[in-house]
mmCIF file of C-alpha atoms in Angstrom:
data_model
loop_
_atom_site.group_PDB
_atom_site.id
_atom_site.type_symbol
_atom_site.label_atom_id
_atom_site.label_comp_id
_atom_site.label_asym_id
_atom_site.label_seq_id
_atom_site.Cartn_x
_atom_site.Cartn_y
_atom_site.Cartn_z
ATOM 1 C CA MET F 1 0.000 0.000 0.000
ATOM 2 C CA LYS F 2 1.703 3.167 -1.191
ATOM 3 C CA LEU F 3 -0.770 5.690 0.237
ATOM 4 C CA GLU F 4 -1.831 6.086 3.830
ATOM 5 C CA ARG F 5 -4.947 4.149 4.832
ATOM 6 C CA ILE F 6 -7.959 5.958 3.326
ATOM 7 C CA ILE F 7 -10.818 4.436 5.368
ATOM 8 C CA ASN F 8 -9.989 4.439 9.069
ATOM 9 C CA SER F 9 -13.346 3.738 10.703
ATOM 10 C CA LEU F 10 -16.424 1.692 9.826
ATOM 11 C CA LEU F 11 -18.404 4.838 10.674
ATOM 12 C CA GLU F 12 -16.953 6.358 7.480
ATOM 13 C CA GLN F 13 -20.231 5.393 5.880
ATOM 14 C CA ASP F 14 -23.305 7.279 4.693
ATOM 15 C CA MET F 15 -26.026 7.284 7.344
ATOM 16 C CA TYR F 16 -28.602 5.769 5.023
ATOM 17 C CA LYS F 17 -26.539 2.571 4.902
ATOM 18 C CA PHE F 18 -27.182 2.074 8.620
ATOM 19 C CA SER F 19 -30.846 3.049 8.232
ATOM 20 C CA MET F 20 -31.292 0.515 5.436
ATOM 21 C CA GLY F 21 -28.937 -1.964 7.095
ATOM 22 C CA GLN F 22 -31.096 -2.258 10.191
ATOM 23 C CA ALA F 23 -34.218 -2.911 8.113
ATOM 24 C CA ILE F 24 -32.315 -5.443 5.969
ATOM 25 C CA TYR F 25 -31.090 -7.211 9.117
ATOM 26 C CA HIS F 26 -34.583 -7.473 10.588
ATOM 27 C CA GLN F 27 -36.583 -8.223 7.421
ATOM 28 C CA PHE F 28 -34.323 -9.424 4.563
ATOM 29 C CA PRO F 29 -31.269 -11.074 6.167
ATOM 30 C CA ASP F 30 -31.111 -13.866 3.576
ATOM 31 C CA TYR F 31 -31.259 -11.648 0.470
ATOM 32 C CA LYS F 32 -28.224 -11.926 -1.824
ATOM 33 C CA THR F 33 -27.033 -9.107 -4.076
ATOM 34 C CA THR F 34 -24.428 -8.339 -6.708
ATOM 35 C CA TRP F 35 -23.051 -4.810 -7.041
ATOM 36 C CA THR F 36 -21.206 -3.498 -10.110
ATOM 37 C CA PHE F 37 -18.838 -0.540 -10.410
ATOM 38 C CA LYS F 38 -19.053 1.790 -13.398
ATOM 39 C CA CYS F 39 -16.981 4.788 -14.444
ATOM 40 C CA ARG F 40 -19.043 7.091 -16.665
ATOM 41 C CA ASN F 41 -16.105 9.359 -17.580
ATOM 42 C CA LYS F 42 -14.974 8.504 -21.107
ATOM 43 C CA ASP F 43 -11.503 10.062 -20.704
ATOM 44 C CA VAL F 44 -10.513 8.403 -17.395
ATOM 45 C CA LYS F 45 -8.062 5.509 -17.297
ATOM 46 C CA PHE F 46 -7.049 3.624 -14.161
ATOM 47 C CA THR F 47 -3.482 2.317 -14.357
ATOM 48 C CA GLU F 48 -2.445 -1.102 -13.063
ATOM 49 C CA GLU F 49 -0.654 0.678 -10.226
ATOM 50 C CA MET F 50 -3.899 2.433 -9.239
ATOM 51 C CA VAL F 51 -5.839 -0.829 -9.371
ATOM 52 C CA GLN F 52 -3.311 -2.513 -7.102
ATOM 53 C CA GLU F 53 -3.532 0.396 -4.652
ATOM 54 C CA ILE F 54 -7.345 0.154 -4.693
ATOM 55 C CA LYS F 55 -7.067 -3.567 -3.890
ATOM 56 C CA ASP F 56 -4.671 -2.854 -1.015
ATOM 57 C CA GLN F 57 -6.898 -0.093 0.358
ATOM 58 C CA ILE F 58 -10.004 -2.309 0.248
ATOM 59 C CA LYS F 59 -8.071 -5.077 2.035
ATOM 60 C CA ALA F 60 -7.149 -2.527 4.702
ATOM 61 C CA PHE F 61 -10.806 -1.460 4.971
ATOM 62 C CA CYS F 62 -11.771 -5.108 5.507
ATOM 63 C CA GLU F 63 -9.482 -5.286 8.551
ATOM 64 C CA ILE F 64 -11.391 -2.568 10.460
ATOM 65 C CA ARG F 65 -13.911 -3.351 13.202
ATOM 66 C CA PHE F 66 -16.376 -1.167 15.087
ATOM 67 C CA THR F 67 -15.172 0.156 18.438
ATOM 68 C CA GLU F 68 -17.432 0.165 21.487
ATOM 69 C CA ASP F 69 -17.416 3.961 21.429
ATOM 70 C CA GLU F 70 -18.690 3.943 17.840
ATOM 71 C CA LEU F 71 -21.368 1.380 18.636
ATOM 72 C CA GLU F 72 -22.533 3.434 21.599
ATOM 73 C CA TYR F 73 -22.848 6.449 19.308
ATOM 74 C CA LEU F 74 -25.051 4.468 16.910
ATOM 75 C CA ASN F 75 -27.083 3.089 19.791
ATOM 76 C CA ASN F 76 -27.973 6.636 20.850
ATOM 77 C CA ILE F 77 -29.537 7.479 17.470
ATOM 78 C CA LYS F 78 -33.285 7.467 18.097
ATOM 79 C CA TRP F 79 -34.283 4.924 15.447
ATOM 80 C CA ILE F 80 -31.318 2.537 15.770
ATOM 81 C CA LYS F 81 -32.207 -0.580 17.764
ATOM 82 C CA GLY F 82 -30.007 -2.557 20.135
ATOM 83 C CA SER F 83 -30.399 -5.777 18.166
ATOM 84 C CA TYR F 84 -28.825 -4.146 15.110
ATOM 85 C CA VAL F 85 -26.016 -2.648 17.180
ATOM 86 C CA ASP F 86 -25.298 -6.129 18.553
ATOM 87 C CA PHE F 87 -25.134 -7.434 14.976
ATOM 88 C CA LEU F 88 -22.660 -4.668 14.048
ATOM 89 C CA ARG F 89 -20.542 -5.651 17.054
ATOM 90 C CA LEU F 90 -19.946 -8.965 15.272
ATOM 91 C CA TRP F 91 -19.957 -7.667 11.690
ATOM 92 C CA GLU F 92 -16.832 -7.461 9.556
ATOM 93 C CA PRO F 93 -16.243 -6.679 5.869
ATOM 94 C CA ARG F 94 -15.069 -9.637 3.780
ATOM 95 C CA TYR F 95 -12.468 -9.114 1.073
ATOM 96 C CA GLU F 96 -13.611 -12.463 -0.352
ATOM 97 C CA ASP F 97 -16.831 -10.711 -1.445
ATOM 98 C CA PHE F 98 -14.850 -8.498 -3.863
ATOM 99 C CA GLU F 99 -13.698 -9.241 -7.405
ATOM 100 C CA ILE F 100 -11.352 -6.497 -8.644
ATOM 101 C CA THR F 101 -9.678 -6.675 -12.063
ATOM 102 C CA THR F 102 -8.425 -4.471 -14.895
ATOM 103 C CA ASP F 103 -10.986 -5.989 -17.264
ATOM 104 C CA ALA F 104 -12.930 -2.840 -18.167
ATOM 105 C CA GLU F 105 -12.673 -0.003 -20.679
ATOM 106 C CA CYS F 106 -11.600 2.408 -17.918
ATOM 107 C CA GLY F 107 -9.058 -0.098 -16.576
ATOM 108 C CA LEU F 108 -10.967 -0.902 -13.364
ATOM 109 C CA SER F 109 -13.679 -3.513 -12.818
ATOM 110 C CA ILE F 110 -15.187 -4.118 -9.365
ATOM 111 C CA GLU F 111 -18.002 -6.462 -8.427
ATOM 112 C CA THR F 112 -19.140 -7.506 -4.974
ATOM 113 C CA ARG F 113 -21.291 -10.546 -4.272
ATOM 114 C CA GLY F 114 -22.808 -11.849 -1.068
ATOM 115 C CA THR F 115 -25.566 -11.125 1.390
ATOM 116 C CA TRP F 116 -27.288 -7.764 0.993
ATOM 117 C CA LEU F 117 -26.296 -7.113 4.613
ATOM 118 C CA ASN F 118 -22.633 -7.236 3.586
ATOM 119 C CA THR F 119 -22.560 -5.901 0.049
ATOM 120 C CA SER F 120 -24.667 -2.840 0.827
ATOM 121 C CA MET F 121 -21.969 -1.711 3.255
ATOM 122 C CA TYR F 122 -19.205 -1.903 0.623
ATOM 123 C CA GLU F 123 -20.494 0.655 -1.893
ATOM 124 C CA ILE F 124 -19.606 3.925 -0.147
ATOM 125 C CA PRO F 125 -16.124 3.026 1.195
ATOM 126 C CA THR F 126 -15.226 1.504 -2.197
ATOM 127 C CA LEU F 127 -16.176 4.669 -4.101
ATOM 128 C CA ALA F 128 -14.361 6.860 -1.555
ATOM 129 C CA ILE F 129 -11.242 4.723 -1.986
ATOM 130 C CA VAL F 130 -11.403 4.776 -5.799
ATOM 131 C CA ASN F 131 -11.793 8.554 -5.820
ATOM 132 C CA GLU F 132 -8.921 9.270 -3.483
ATOM 133 C CA VAL F 133 -6.543 6.788 -5.090
ATOM 134 C CA TYR F 134 -7.266 8.248 -8.511
ATOM 135 C CA PHE F 135 -6.788 11.893 -7.588
ATOM 136 C CA ARG F 136 -3.673 11.272 -5.494
ATOM 137 C CA MET F 137 -2.008 9.150 -8.178
ATOM 138 C CA ALA F 138 -3.184 10.850 -11.400
ATOM 139 C CA TYR F 139 -2.507 14.466 -10.345
ATOM 140 C CA ASP F 140 -0.376 16.598 -8.092
ATOM 141 C CA TYR F 141 -2.565 16.240 -5.017
ATOM 142 C CA ASN F 142 -1.082 19.284 -3.291
ATOM 143 C CA GLU F 143 -2.200 21.478 -6.186
ATOM 144 C CA LEU F 144 -5.678 19.960 -6.097
ATOM 145 C CA ILE F 145 -6.134 20.489 -2.371
ATOM 146 C CA GLU F 146 -5.009 24.110 -2.686
ATOM 147 C CA SER F 147 -7.565 24.785 -5.409
ATOM 148 C CA PHE F 148 -10.162 23.000 -3.251
ATOM 149 C CA LYS F 149 -9.365 25.266 -0.290
ATOM 150 C CA GLU F 150 -9.679 28.405 -2.413
ATOM 151 C CA LYS F 151 -13.058 27.374 -3.789
ATOM 152 C CA LEU F 152 -14.257 26.283 -0.336
ATOM 153 C CA GLU F 153 -13.378 29.655 1.165
ATOM 154 C CA GLU F 154 -15.173 31.487 -1.630
ATOM 155 C CA LYS F 155 -18.316 29.351 -1.155
ATOM 156 C CA TYR F 156 -18.301 29.872 2.579
ATOM 157 C CA GLU F 157 -17.947 33.658 2.326
ATOM 158 C CA ASN F 158 -20.707 33.932 -0.279
ATOM 159 C CA LEU F 159 -23.049 31.881 1.861
ATOM 160 C CA LYS F 160 -22.124 33.672 5.074
ATOM 161 C CA THR F 161 -22.725 37.119 3.596
ATOM 162 C CA GLY F 162 -26.084 36.136 2.118
ATOM 163 C CA ARG F 163 -25.281 36.112 -1.597
ATOM 164 C CA TRP F 164 -27.017 32.746 -1.636
ATOM 165 C CA HIS F 165 -29.939 31.831 0.584
ATOM 166 C CA ILE F 166 -30.585 28.098 0.686
ATOM 167 C CA GLY F 167 -32.233 27.466 4.052
ATOM 168 C CA THR F 168 -31.030 24.193 5.593
ATOM 169 C CA PHE F 169 -28.452 21.962 3.919
ATOM 170 C CA SER F 170 -26.277 18.939 4.638
ATOM 171 C CA GLU F 171 -23.018 17.618 3.195
ATOM 172 C CA PHE F 172 -23.503 14.410 1.158
ATOM 173 C CA GLY F 173 -20.058 14.010 -0.415
ATOM 174 C CA LEU F 174 -18.436 10.890 1.071
ATOM 175 C CA ARG F 175 -18.638 8.703 -2.036
ATOM 176 C CA ARG F 176 -17.524 11.559 -4.310
ATOM 177 C CA ARG F 177 -14.898 13.255 -2.144
ATOM 178 C CA LEU F 178 -11.491 14.331 -3.313
ATOM 179 C CA SER F 179 -10.066 12.866 -0.120
ATOM 180 C CA ALA F 180 -10.875 12.300 3.535
ATOM 181 C CA GLU F 181 -8.914 15.470 4.253
ATOM 182 C CA ALA F 182 -11.008 17.525 1.836
ATOM 183 C CA GLN F 183 -14.346 16.263 3.159
ATOM 184 C CA GLU F 184 -13.381 16.917 6.762
ATOM 185 C CA MET F 185 -12.231 20.392 5.783
ATOM 186 C CA ALA F 186 -15.616 21.140 4.188
ATOM 187 C CA VAL F 187 -17.653 19.759 7.091
ATOM 188 C CA ASP F 188 -15.554 21.645 9.631
ATOM 189 C CA LYS F 189 -15.833 24.868 7.617
ATOM 190 C CA PHE F 190 -19.594 24.817 7.236
ATOM 191 C CA SER F 191 -20.181 23.676 10.815
ATOM 192 C CA HIS F 192 -19.060 27.221 11.754
ATOM 193 C CA LEU F 193 -21.603 28.811 9.427
ATOM 194 C CA ASN F 194 -24.183 28.735 12.202
ATOM 195 C CA ASP F 195 -21.862 30.840 14.394
ATOM 196 C CA THR F 196 -22.340 33.913 12.236
ATOM 197 C CA LEU F 197 -25.269 36.311 12.410
ATOM 198 C CA HIS F 198 -24.875 37.185 8.729
ATOM 199 C CA SER F 199 -25.791 33.847 7.154
ATOM 200 C CA SER F 200 -29.381 33.201 6.163
ATOM 201 C CA SER F 201 -28.572 29.500 5.598
ATOM 202 C CA THR F 202 -28.100 26.734 8.159
ATOM 203 C CA PHE F 203 -25.740 23.761 7.984
ATOM 204 C CA VAL F 204 -27.475 20.868 9.749
ATOM 205 C CA GLY F 205 -25.257 17.825 9.244
ATOM 206 C CA THR F 206 -23.407 15.349 7.078
ATOM 207 C CA SER F 207 -24.131 11.911 5.657
ATOM 208 C CA ASN F 208 -20.675 10.772 6.871
ATOM 209 C CA VAL F 209 -21.433 9.247 10.278
ATOM 210 C CA TYR F 210 -17.790 9.417 11.371
ATOM 211 C CA LEU F 211 -17.626 13.169 10.736
ATOM 212 C CA ALA F 212 -21.064 13.712 12.282
ATOM 213 C CA LYS F 213 -19.813 12.048 15.465
ATOM 214 C CA LYS F 214 -16.517 13.918 15.423
ATOM 215 C CA ASN F 215 -18.102 17.346 14.830
ATOM 216 C CA ASN F 216 -21.244 16.827 16.955
ATOM 217 C CA LEU F 217 -23.476 17.175 13.894
ATOM 218 C CA LYS F 218 -26.603 15.328 12.802
ATOM 219 C CA PRO F 219 -25.924 12.175 10.722
ATOM 220 C CA VAL F 220 -28.270 12.529 7.731
ATOM 221 C CA GLY F 221 -29.729 9.794 5.515
ATOM 222 C CA THR F 222 -32.682 7.442 5.176
ATOM 223 C CA MET F 223 -33.014 5.312 2.038
ATOM 224 C CA ALA F 224 -31.313 4.840 -1.343
ATOM 225 C CA HIS F 225 -32.474 3.330 -4.634
ATOM 226 C CA GLU F 226 -31.169 -0.099 -3.610
ATOM 227 C CA TRP F 227 -33.917 -0.280 -0.952
ATOM 228 C CA ILE F 228 -36.738 0.053 -3.470
ATOM 229 C CA MET F 229 -34.987 -2.068 -6.090
ATOM 230 C CA CYS F 230 -34.260 -5.017 -3.808
ATOM 231 C CA THR F 231 -37.425 -5.070 -1.688
ATOM 232 C CA GLY F 232 -39.581 -4.564 -4.774
ATOM 233 C CA GLN F 233 -37.722 -6.557 -7.420
ATOM 234 C CA GLY F 234 -35.707 -9.076 -5.392
ATOM 235 C CA ASN F 235 -38.768 -11.192 -4.625
ATOM 236 C CA HIS F 236 -39.673 -13.286 -7.670
ATOM 237 C CA LYS F 237 -43.374 -13.127 -6.773
ATOM 238 C CA HIS F 238 -43.608 -9.326 -6.857
ATOM 239 C CA ASN F 239 -44.854 -7.207 -9.743
ATOM 240 C CA PRO F 240 -41.932 -4.726 -10.034
ATOM 241 C CA ALA F 241 -44.303 -1.861 -10.906
ATOM 242 C CA TYR F 242 -45.326 -2.002 -7.218
ATOM 243 C CA SER F 243 -41.733 -1.787 -5.927
ATOM 244 C CA ASN F 244 -42.428 1.455 -4.093
ATOM 245 C CA TRP F 245 -45.343 -0.016 -2.144
ATOM 246 C CA TYR F 246 -43.276 -2.967 -0.920
ATOM 247 C CA ALA F 247 -40.385 -0.646 0.004
ATOM 248 C CA LEU F 248 -42.503 1.946 1.811
ATOM 249 C CA ASN F 249 -44.497 -0.707 3.655
ATOM 250 C CA ALA F 250 -41.334 -2.445 4.890
ATOM 251 C CA TRP F 251 -39.885 0.917 5.958
ATOM 252 C CA VAL F 252 -42.965 1.819 8.006
ATOM 253 C CA HIS F 253 -42.878 -1.664 9.551
ATOM 254 C CA GLU F 254 -39.315 -0.938 10.706
ATOM 255 C CA TYR F 255 -39.521 2.720 11.684
ATOM 256 C CA GLY F 256 -43.127 3.821 12.023
ATOM 257 C CA ILE F 257 -43.098 7.618 11.829
ATOM 258 C CA LEU F 258 -39.348 7.908 12.470
ATOM 259 C CA ASN F 259 -36.587 8.319 9.880
ATOM 260 C CA GLY F 260 -39.076 8.997 7.101
ATOM 261 C CA THR F 261 -37.802 10.604 3.913
ATOM 262 C CA ALA F 262 -39.034 8.658 0.889
ATOM 263 C CA LEU F 263 -37.028 8.476 -2.354
ATOM 264 C CA THR F 264 -39.344 8.987 -5.312
ATOM 265 C CA ASP F 265 -37.585 8.246 -8.602
ATOM 266 C CA THR F 266 -36.514 4.583 -8.559
ATOM 267 C CA ILE F 267 -39.203 3.571 -11.057
ATOM 268 C CA THR F 268 -40.318 7.131 -11.924
ATOM 269 C CA THR F 269 -41.972 9.634 -9.620
ATOM 270 C CA ASP F 270 -45.331 9.285 -11.378
ATOM 271 C CA CYS F 271 -45.422 5.593 -10.518
ATOM 272 C CA PHE F 272 -44.239 6.352 -6.972
ATOM 273 C CA LEU F 273 -47.200 8.687 -6.427
ATOM 274 C CA ARG F 274 -49.634 5.836 -7.183
ATOM 275 C CA ASP F 275 -48.409 4.188 -3.962
ATOM 276 C CA PHE F 276 -47.656 7.312 -1.929
ATOM 277 C CA GLN F 277 -51.244 7.787 -0.880
ATOM 278 C CA LEU F 278 -52.755 9.116 2.349
ATOM 279 C CA THR F 279 -51.218 6.696 4.864
ATOM 280 C CA PHE F 280 -47.662 6.845 3.510
ATOM 281 C CA SER F 281 -47.875 10.584 2.728
ATOM 282 C CA THR F 282 -48.934 11.191 6.329
ATOM 283 C CA LEU F 283 -46.383 8.891 7.971
ATOM 284 C CA PHE F 284 -43.332 10.017 5.960
ATOM 285 C CA SER F 285 -41.977 13.433 6.943
ATOM 286 C CA GLY F 286 -40.916 14.250 3.391
ATOM 287 C CA VAL F 287 -39.599 13.131 0.019
ATOM 288 C CA ARG F 288 -36.219 13.254 -1.737
ATOM 289 C CA HIS F 289 -35.538 14.450 -5.295
ATOM 290 C CA ASP F 290 -32.686 12.782 -7.187
ATOM 291 C CA SER F 291 -33.441 13.178 -10.901
ATOM 292 C CA GLY F 292 -35.436 15.298 -13.327
ATOM 293 C CA ASP F 293 -36.359 18.962 -13.190
ATOM 294 C CA PRO F 294 -36.411 19.962 -9.486
ATOM 295 C CA ILE F 295 -39.033 22.705 -9.886
ATOM 296 C CA GLU F 296 -41.433 20.466 -11.803
ATOM 297 C CA TRP F 297 -40.874 17.681 -9.276
ATOM 298 C CA GLY F 298 -41.451 19.962 -6.295
ATOM 299 C CA GLU F 299 -44.647 21.400 -7.742
ATOM 300 C CA LYS F 300 -45.858 17.860 -8.467
ATOM 301 C CA MET F 301 -45.217 16.834 -4.852
ATOM 302 C CA ILE F 302 -46.993 19.925 -3.486
ATOM 303 C CA SER F 303 -50.029 19.235 -5.702
ATOM 304 C CA HIS F 304 -50.035 15.624 -4.540
ATOM 305 C CA TYR F 305 -50.011 16.589 -0.855
ATOM 306 C CA GLU F 306 -52.760 19.137 -1.426
ATOM 307 C CA SER F 307 -54.909 16.573 -3.259
ATOM 308 C CA LEU F 308 -54.752 14.419 -0.121
ATOM 309 C CA GLY F 309 -55.659 17.296 2.179
ATOM 310 C CA ILE F 310 -52.118 17.530 3.613
ATOM 311 C CA ASP F 311 -50.544 20.953 4.149
ATOM 312 C CA PRO F 312 -47.250 20.890 2.131
ATOM 313 C CA ASN F 313 -45.733 23.258 4.705
ATOM 314 C CA THR F 314 -45.727 20.334 7.141
ATOM 315 C CA LYS F 315 -43.591 18.247 4.756
ATOM 316 C CA THR F 316 -39.957 18.496 3.608
ATOM 317 C CA LEU F 317 -38.805 18.520 -0.006
ATOM 318 C CA LEU F 318 -35.193 17.317 0.101
ATOM 319 C CA PHE F 319 -33.179 18.040 -3.054
ATOM 320 C CA SER F 320 -29.985 16.048 -3.701
ATOM 321 C CA ASP F 321 -29.360 15.939 -7.457
ATOM 322 C CA SER F 322 -26.100 17.547 -8.712
ATOM 323 C CA LEU F 323 -26.502 20.695 -6.644
ATOM 324 C CA ASP F 324 -24.399 23.784 -6.168
ATOM 325 C CA PHE F 325 -25.304 26.820 -4.049
ATOM 326 C CA GLU F 326 -26.530 28.867 -7.006
ATOM 327 C CA ARG F 327 -28.940 26.144 -8.102
ATOM 328 C CA ALA F 328 -30.049 25.512 -4.518
ATOM 329 C CA ASP F 329 -30.702 29.234 -4.056
ATOM 330 C CA LYS F 330 -33.071 29.290 -7.051
ATOM 331 C CA ILE F 331 -34.915 26.193 -5.822
ATOM 332 C CA PHE F 332 -35.217 27.573 -2.298
ATOM 333 C CA ARG F 333 -36.584 30.919 -3.433
ATOM 334 C CA HIS F 334 -39.123 29.218 -5.707
ATOM 335 C CA PHE F 335 -40.549 27.041 -2.922
ATOM 336 C CA MET F 336 -40.243 29.511 -0.046
ATOM 337 C CA GLY F 337 -43.564 29.517 1.803
ATOM 338 C CA LYS F 338 -44.894 26.549 -0.179
ATOM 339 C CA ALA F 339 -43.160 23.697 1.686
ATOM 340 C CA LYS F 340 -40.179 22.986 3.907
ATOM 341 C CA VAL F 341 -37.056 22.802 1.728
ATOM 342 C CA ALA F 342 -33.702 21.153 2.469
ATOM 343 C CA PHE F 343 -30.649 20.237 0.412
ATOM 344 C CA GLY F 344 -28.110 17.422 0.404
ATOM 345 C CA ILE F 345 -25.022 18.607 -1.491
ATOM 346 C CA GLY F 346 -22.206 16.250 -2.446
ATOM 347 C CA THR F 347 -19.545 16.753 -5.105
ATOM 348 C CA TYR F 348 -19.777 20.545 -5.026
ATOM 349 C CA LEU F 349 -18.768 20.534 -1.349
ATOM 350 C CA ALA F 350 -16.384 17.570 -1.234
ATOM 351 C CA ASN F 351 -14.632 17.510 -4.633
ATOM 352 C CA ASP F 352 -14.652 20.906 -6.323
ATOM 353 C CA THR F 353 -11.138 21.547 -7.672
ATOM 354 C CA LYS F 354 -9.467 22.793 -10.832
ATOM 355 C CA VAL F 355 -9.980 19.366 -12.468
ATOM 356 C CA PRO F 356 -13.323 17.632 -13.220
ATOM 357 C CA PRO F 357 -14.585 15.147 -10.614
ATOM 358 C CA LEU F 358 -15.027 11.483 -11.400
ATOM 359 C CA ASN F 359 -18.495 10.295 -12.371
ATOM 360 C CA ILE F 360 -18.368 6.852 -10.795
ATOM 361 C CA VAL F 361 -21.148 4.720 -9.344
ATOM 362 C CA MET F 362 -21.600 1.303 -7.792
ATOM 363 C CA LYS F 363 -25.104 -0.096 -8.248
ATOM 364 C CA THR F 364 -27.066 -3.207 -7.371
ATOM 365 C CA THR F 365 -27.366 -5.276 -10.549
ATOM 366 C CA LEU F 366 -28.713 -8.576 -9.179
ATOM 367 C CA CYS F 367 -30.866 -9.483 -6.183
ATOM 368 C CA ASN F 368 -31.536 -13.115 -5.322
ATOM 369 C CA GLY F 369 -30.189 -14.142 -8.715
ATOM 370 C CA GLN F 370 -32.451 -11.960 -10.825
ATOM 371 C CA ASP F 371 -31.925 -8.628 -12.518
ATOM 372 C CA VAL F 372 -32.924 -5.384 -10.812
ATOM 373 C CA ALA F 373 -33.016 -1.926 -12.363
ATOM 374 C CA LYS F 374 -33.693 1.722 -11.720
ATOM 375 C CA ILE F 375 -35.863 3.678 -14.152
ATOM 376 C CA SER F 376 -35.322 7.249 -12.977
ATOM 377 C CA ASP F 377 -37.007 10.463 -14.156
ATOM 378 C CA VAL F 378 -34.229 11.103 -16.700
ATOM 379 C CA GLU F 379 -32.236 8.821 -18.982
ATOM 380 C CA GLY F 380 -28.659 7.938 -18.132
ATOM 381 C CA LYS F 381 -28.944 7.421 -14.368
ATOM 382 C CA GLY F 382 -30.046 3.790 -14.540
ATOM 383 C CA MET F 383 -27.780 0.768 -14.628
ATOM 384 C CA CYS F 384 -28.711 -2.811 -15.470
ATOM 385 C CA LYS F 385 -26.832 -5.599 -17.252
ATOM 386 C CA ASN F 386 -29.941 -7.015 -18.921
ATOM 387 C CA GLU F 387 -31.757 -4.785 -21.412
ATOM 388 C CA GLU F 388 -34.562 -7.346 -21.652
ATOM 389 C CA TYR F 389 -35.294 -6.852 -17.966
ATOM 390 C CA VAL F 390 -35.272 -3.051 -18.364
ATOM 391 C CA ASP F 391 -37.796 -3.457 -21.190
ATOM 392 C CA TYR F 392 -39.935 -5.767 -19.018
ATOM 393 C CA LEU F 393 -39.830 -3.324 -16.101
ATOM 394 C CA ASN F 394 -40.797 -0.421 -18.362
ATOM 395 C CA ARG F 395 -43.716 -2.430 -19.747
ATOM 396 C CA CYS F 396 -44.901 -3.312 -16.219
ATOM 397 C CA ILE F 397 -44.798 0.349 -15.230
ATOM 398 C CA LYS F 398 -46.559 1.444 -18.411
ATOM 399 C CA TRP F 399 -49.323 -1.154 -18.025
ATOM 400 C CA ARG F 400 -49.947 -0.051 -14.449
ATOM 401 C CA MET F 401 -49.971 3.649 -15.341
ATOM 402 C CA ASP F 402 -52.283 3.051 -18.328
ATOM 403 C CA HIS F 403 -54.769 0.665 -16.714
ATOM 404 C CA GLU F 404 -54.858 1.306 -12.951
ATOM 405 C CA LYS F 405 -57.235 4.043 -11.835
#
């Protein structure tokens, strides 16, 4: 291993992995999944030296265990249950679940296979490792971190002085970060935003549980697309056009009214709204936007709440799709007074330098031996190895939308 260890704690994980992990442990412990890495940048090439470093870093990650102090921190989160904490006390990552080769156009292929309980927990650390290895080995890292600091300072000053007004926001950049150093720098910087009387925006937390613990911030995150894909499409008996119903029902079974931000675009928001009727709309505290036009989406959600007799001002619209402060400012001003608005901002806070960030993902491609897919509100964000299954899923959704009243 040529670089210093990149992942140093099993809390270096997005909060929604623990939220989903607990529900997986209690309801789907025998589900098996395959995850596949993809680099969407056409001009990026991972060298053999980088791939070896990624292997070494993932091996090092697999040697880490939770400390009692970390487990106690998780145990004090309102919706985390003692049975899940006891499971995490025994849990350990398995390097045997990884297959890492150079057999890909970008020079890096990664697949993980095993129980959903295990493989779900690999996605975020793996992406964080790939990012940091790439930027430290492909560029002069010292130059990158200096440009990051300059941009970070400029963002902070503009937010503090009120150039942008975005209400409440969180940092969501772990999987996309330039480095652990850069993410910690951003979280530390914005945690002081609330100290100033000048800022009209409030920094409420980070998805990185380790940094939330370290900085006494709120760990932020509920569910990801994998939750809807696997609960809805991983059971061979389910009609996948009802994936959202199965996912929301299982979530309420686990959490009741707690920890309730629903993700809308796994099989299109329009299909989601067929299942997000009065009970779910009442129980969930809000919804998260991750694809498509944010203004159109927000107006659609407000209309939906109003049609059910729910005051949209009692619900949160959480925006998390490719945001910067300028875009967030426009969204916030549009919805001010119409609903609660919050933002989860990733790459812009954790990897904004003089060079373009990587566009890398790691997605669930199989669950219990069968294909799963995401059909988001825009093309290009889905990922599935079997085009026939994507066609089948689209036809299921279309039939439901055309025939169900």
